[in-house]
Amino acid sequence: MGTALLVLFALVVLFVVVMLAKTVRIVPQARAAIVERFGKYKGTLPAGLNIVVPFIDRVRYLIDLREQVVSFPPQPVITEDNLVVSIDTVIYFQVTDPVAATYEIANYIQAVEQLTMTTLRNIVGGMDLEQTLTSREEINNGLRGVLDEATGKWGIRVNRVEIKGIDPPPSIKDAMEKQMRADRDKRALILSAEGQRQSAILTAEGNKQSQILNAEGDRESQILRAQADREAAILRAQGEGQAIQTVFQAIHDGQPDQSLLAYQYLQMMPKIAEGSANKVWVIPSEITKAMEGLGSSIHEIAGIPKDATPRKRVDMGPTEPQLPRSSADPDARATSEAVQQAIAEAEIAANPGKSARGLDTGTTGGDSGTTDPEAPAGQ
């Protein structure tokens, strides 16, 4: 009797446990459970603890509501120019209606895969190979639009479609690499030619600027050299003028006579004989008389009077050379007149035979060629 009670109690406990297991349903987070009663849809259990009628209600499907990622194997697709390429796609989708995803389609993942394949062939079939390789974004948007519209009635929302890879045939890859290499060589040659062109232009501009600067430097140096020559010529002319004044003043101050001139002539005779063309030199026997006559002749030729006392003191002028100033400067004009007067007086002394009128016409200054009225006529 006791054993029967224990067996009965164990059966009751087992029944309670089974009833609890059939009654209580725990649904994980982000999941949805589809409940059927006698094979018909009863309801959808949310996440958490749920109570169902045991042996009557049955949890048929447990749907994942999270966003899912499905990568499909490479699919052969023919382009518009009849080239076969393999395209890998990745689909990001999410179940928004568990009931539709359960009862509207048997296997929504397989359905999405087949729909993706057909849509991809339709889109890529209207493109050539180059467009297919460069129009990934366009292909993605086309796939997403078609899949989202077709899967809406299945309770699925396609969030994103990505092209993982587009693999053309090996021969096409080789041809594309050669084309790319040729294109890069072409661009390299173009860039090199442009660089050489720019270099030639810059070199020509640099040479032009260099020649311009050299020409300007030559012009300035020639101007400065001409100014220096002009100032040197002016200083030489002033020095010669002062030398003439000094000699002329020394002649007046020294009061030369015949003996002095004869002595100077004797000093010049050895220098005359030094010439290479003078092979024979004859000295007269009557050297004294010749010297006397020579002295008197030179004295007359030089225009030195017997009375050599100077009548007028010549102004020597400044000892330092002065550069000429403008013709409007009175001091510069007076200095020029003094130099012309000294030159005229020296010419009168060296050439007494010329008339005073000839000397006046030979001079450039009007009053600078006149002589002292108190001087003898030979001067």
JSON list of C-alpha atoms in Angstrom, two decimals, residues 187-203:
[
{"chain": "A", "resi": 187, "resn": "ARG", "atom": "CA", "xyz": [50.34, 59.86, -68.05]},
{"chain": "A", "resi": 188, "resn": "ALA", "atom": "CA", "xyz": [53.97, 59.57, -66.91]},
{"chain": "A", "resi": 189, "resn": "LEU", "atom": "CA", "xyz": [55.19, 60.69, -70.34]},
{"chain": "A", "resi": 190, "resn": "ILE", "atom": "CA", "xyz": [52.70, 63.57, -70.36]},
{"chain": "A", "resi": 191, "resn": "LEU", "atom": "CA", "xyz": [53.78, 64.70, -66.90]},
{"chain": "A", "resi": 192, "resn": "SER", "atom": "CA", "xyz": [57.44, 64.40, -67.90]},
{"chain": "A", "resi": 193, "resn": "ALA", "atom": "CA", "xyz": [56.83, 66.46, -71.04]},
{"chain": "A", "resi": 194, "resn": "GLU", "atom": "CA", "xyz": [54.98, 69.10, -69.04]},
{"chain": "A", "resi": 195, "resn": "GLY", "atom": "CA", "xyz": [57.81, 69.18, -66.53]},
{"chain": "A", "resi": 196, "resn": "GLN", "atom": "CA", "xyz": [60.37, 69.65, -69.30]},
{"chain": "A", "resi": 197, "resn": "ARG", "atom": "CA", "xyz": [58.21, 72.37, -70.83]},
{"chain": "A", "resi": 198, "resn": "GLN", "atom": "CA", "xyz": [57.93, 74.22, -67.55]},
{"chain": "A", "resi": 199, "resn": "SER", "atom": "CA", "xyz": [61.65, 73.81, -66.98]},
{"chain": "A", "resi": 200, "resn": "ALA", "atom": "CA", "xyz": [62.43, 75.21, -70.45]},
{"chain": "A", "resi": 201, "resn": "ILE", "atom": "CA", "xyz": [60.08, 78.15, -69.87]},
{"chain": "A", "resi": 202, "resn": "LEU", "atom": "CA", "xyz": [61.61, 78.93, -66.49]},
{"chain": "A", "resi": 203, "resn": "THR", "atom": "CA", "xyz": [65.13, 78.58, -67.92]}
]
